[in-house]
Amino acid sequence: DVDGLLAHVNSTGYYDNWMTRMLANVHPSRDVTDDDFRTARMILENKFLLGASDHMPETVRRMSIYFGWQERTRGCEHEGVQRNKVRLPP
């Protein structure tokens, strides 16, 4: 409900730009700046590798390229993904 949302936003427990605050380590007592946003964006661009579990073959292919993984046995990557041997934790 809208009143509940407004009450939450106006409470002391609500922080704007919470993801930016977490990534850039911005203390809740100060406002988020453009520099904080740039820092958070740089962290996301350079420190995270994302994949989608519902597109696991493509995710594994991209991770293989990124990390320089090489198959020891031809086809084992495809077989592992297709037989659900490669899983992400819940």
PDB file of C-alpha atoms in Angstrom:
ATOM      1  CA  ASP A   1       0.000   0.000   0.000  1.00  0.00           C
ATOM      2  CA  VAL A   2       1.173   3.507  -0.810  1.00  0.00           C
ATOM      3  CA  ASP A   3       0.930   4.827   2.752  1.00  0.00           C
ATOM      4  CA  GLY A   4       3.099   1.980   4.008  1.00  0.00           C
ATOM      5  CA  LEU A   5       5.677   2.611   1.286  1.00  0.00           C
ATOM      6  CA  LEU A   6       5.798   6.328   2.055  1.00  0.00           C
ATOM      7  CA  ALA A   7       6.144   5.610   5.763  1.00  0.00           C
ATOM      8  CA  HIS A   8       9.063   3.270   5.017  1.00  0.00           C
ATOM      9  CA  VAL A   9      10.800   5.772   2.728  1.00  0.00           C
ATOM     10  CA  ASN A  10      10.422   8.507   5.316  1.00  0.00           C
ATOM     11  CA  SER A  11      11.652   6.298   8.157  1.00  0.00           C
ATOM     12  CA  THR A  12      15.243   6.112   9.387  1.00  0.00           C
ATOM     13  CA  GLY A  13      15.560   2.574   7.985  1.00  0.00           C
ATOM     14  CA  TYR A  14      15.313   3.656   4.345  1.00  0.00           C
ATOM     15  CA  TYR A  15      18.448   4.615   2.407  1.00  0.00           C
ATOM     16  CA  ASP A  16      18.390   5.977  -1.112  1.00  0.00           C
ATOM     17  CA  ASN A  17      20.534   4.241  -3.705  1.00  0.00           C
ATOM     18  CA  TRP A  18      21.187   1.281  -1.416  1.00  0.00           C
ATOM     19  CA  MET A  19      23.144  -0.662  -4.054  1.00  0.00           C
ATOM     20  CA  THR A  20      25.372   2.335  -4.774  1.00  0.00           C
ATOM     21  CA  ARG A  21      25.866   2.791  -1.037  1.00  0.00           C
ATOM     22  CA  MET A  22      26.898  -0.831  -0.594  1.00  0.00           C
ATOM     23  CA  LEU A  23      29.262  -0.954  -3.570  1.00  0.00           C
ATOM     24  CA  ALA A  24      30.898   2.427  -2.912  1.00  0.00           C
ATOM     25  CA  ASN A  25      30.871   2.031   0.883  1.00  0.00           C
ATOM     26  CA  VAL A  26      28.866   5.217   1.469  1.00  0.00           C
ATOM     27  CA  HIS A  27      27.918   5.787   5.092  1.00  0.00           C
ATOM     28  CA  PRO A  28      24.164   6.264   5.671  1.00  0.00           C
ATOM     29  CA  SER A  29      24.785   9.641   7.290  1.00  0.00           C
ATOM     30  CA  ARG A  30      25.827  11.281   4.033  1.00  0.00           C
ATOM     31  CA  ASP A  31      24.266  11.737   0.601  1.00  0.00           C
ATOM     32  CA  VAL A  32      25.338   9.661  -2.393  1.00  0.00           C
ATOM     33  CA  THR A  33      27.403  11.733  -4.835  1.00  0.00           C
ATOM     34  CA  ASP A  34      28.151  11.399  -8.546  1.00  0.00           C
ATOM     35  CA  ASP A  35      31.628  10.157  -7.576  1.00  0.00           C
ATOM     36  CA  ASP A  36      30.029   7.427  -5.440  1.00  0.00           C
ATOM     37  CA  PHE A  37      27.886   6.412  -8.407  1.00  0.00           C
ATOM     38  CA  ARG A  38      30.953   6.291 -10.688  1.00  0.00           C
ATOM     39  CA  THR A  39      32.788   4.169  -8.120  1.00  0.00           C
ATOM     40  CA  ALA A  40      29.873   1.747  -7.841  1.00  0.00           C
ATOM     41  CA  ARG A  41      29.579   1.529 -11.626  1.00  0.00           C
ATOM     42  CA  MET A  42      33.319   0.856 -11.990  1.00  0.00           C
ATOM     43  CA  ILE A  43      33.046  -1.948  -9.435  1.00  0.00           C
ATOM     44  CA  LEU A  44      30.163  -3.548 -11.329  1.00  0.00           C
ATOM     45  CA  GLU A  45      31.935  -3.201 -14.672  1.00  0.00           C
ATOM     46  CA  ASN A  46      35.301  -4.536 -13.498  1.00  0.00           C
ATOM     47  CA  LYS A  47      34.697  -6.832 -10.547  1.00  0.00           C
ATOM     48  CA  PHE A  48      31.570  -8.836 -11.423  1.00  0.00           C
ATOM     49  CA  LEU A  49      30.935 -11.585 -13.934  1.00  0.00           C
ATOM     50  CA  LEU A  50      27.258 -12.380 -14.373  1.00  0.00           C
ATOM     51  CA  GLY A  51      25.557 -15.383 -15.884  1.00  0.00           C
ATOM     52  CA  ALA A  52      22.034 -16.665 -16.181  1.00  0.00           C
ATOM     53  CA  SER A  53      21.199 -20.109 -14.852  1.00  0.00           C
ATOM     54  CA  ASP A  54      18.340 -20.427 -17.351  1.00  0.00           C
ATOM     55  CA  HIS A  55      20.944 -19.992 -20.144  1.00  0.00           C
ATOM     56  CA  MET A  56      23.619 -22.198 -18.617  1.00  0.00           C
ATOM     57  CA  PRO A  57      25.372 -23.307 -21.846  1.00  0.00           C
ATOM     58  CA  GLU A  58      25.951 -19.671 -22.842  1.00  0.00           C
ATOM     59  CA  THR A  59      26.953 -18.758 -19.272  1.00  0.00           C
ATOM     60  CA  VAL A  60      29.536 -21.553 -19.154  1.00  0.00           C
ATOM     61  CA  ARG A  61      30.818 -20.609 -22.629  1.00  0.00           C
ATOM     62  CA  ARG A  62      31.315 -16.981 -21.575  1.00  0.00           C
ATOM     63  CA  MET A  63      32.984 -17.964 -18.297  1.00  0.00           C
ATOM     64  CA  SER A  64      35.284 -20.316 -20.209  1.00  0.00           C
ATOM     65  CA  ILE A  65      36.384 -17.460 -22.453  1.00  0.00           C
ATOM     66  CA  TYR A  66      36.802 -15.045 -19.534  1.00  0.00           C
ATOM     67  CA  PHE A  67      38.778 -17.425 -17.303  1.00  0.00           C
ATOM     68  CA  GLY A  68      40.633 -19.107 -20.171  1.00  0.00           C
ATOM     69  CA  TRP A  69      39.295 -22.549 -19.302  1.00  0.00           C
ATOM     70  CA  GLN A  70      40.180 -25.350 -21.707  1.00  0.00           C
ATOM     71  CA  GLU A  71      38.392 -28.673 -21.972  1.00  0.00           C
ATOM     72  CA  ARG A  72      40.636 -31.642 -21.260  1.00  0.00           C
ATOM     73  CA  THR A  73      38.219 -33.991 -22.979  1.00  0.00           C
ATOM     74  CA  ARG A  74      36.394 -32.721 -26.050  1.00  0.00           C
ATOM     75  CA  GLY A  75      32.669 -32.325 -25.363  1.00  0.00           C
ATOM     76  CA  CYS A  76      32.782 -32.664 -21.582  1.00  0.00           C
ATOM     77  CA  GLU A  77      31.621 -29.073 -21.051  1.00  0.00           C
ATOM     78  CA  HIS A  78      28.591 -29.574 -23.273  1.00  0.00           C
ATOM     79  CA  GLU A  79      27.803 -32.952 -21.706  1.00  0.00           C
ATOM     80  CA  GLY A  80      28.068 -31.576 -18.163  1.00  0.00           C
ATOM     81  CA  VAL A  81      25.780 -28.658 -18.888  1.00  0.00           C
ATOM     82  CA  GLN A  82      23.231 -30.730 -20.806  1.00  0.00           C
ATOM     83  CA  ARG A  83      23.020 -33.382 -18.078  1.00  0.00           C
ATOM     84  CA  ASN A  84      22.651 -30.709 -15.382  1.00  0.00           C
ATOM     85  CA  LYS A  85      25.961 -31.605 -13.806  1.00  0.00           C
ATOM     86  CA  VAL A  86      26.832 -27.919 -13.757  1.00  0.00           C
ATOM     87  CA  ARG A  87      24.536 -26.182 -11.284  1.00  0.00           C
ATOM     88  CA  LEU A  88      24.501 -22.966  -9.387  1.00  0.00           C
ATOM     89  CA  PRO A  89      23.669 -23.001  -5.683  1.00  0.00           C
ATOM     90  CA  PRO A  90      20.048 -22.043  -4.872  1.00  0.00           C
TER      91      PRO A  90
END
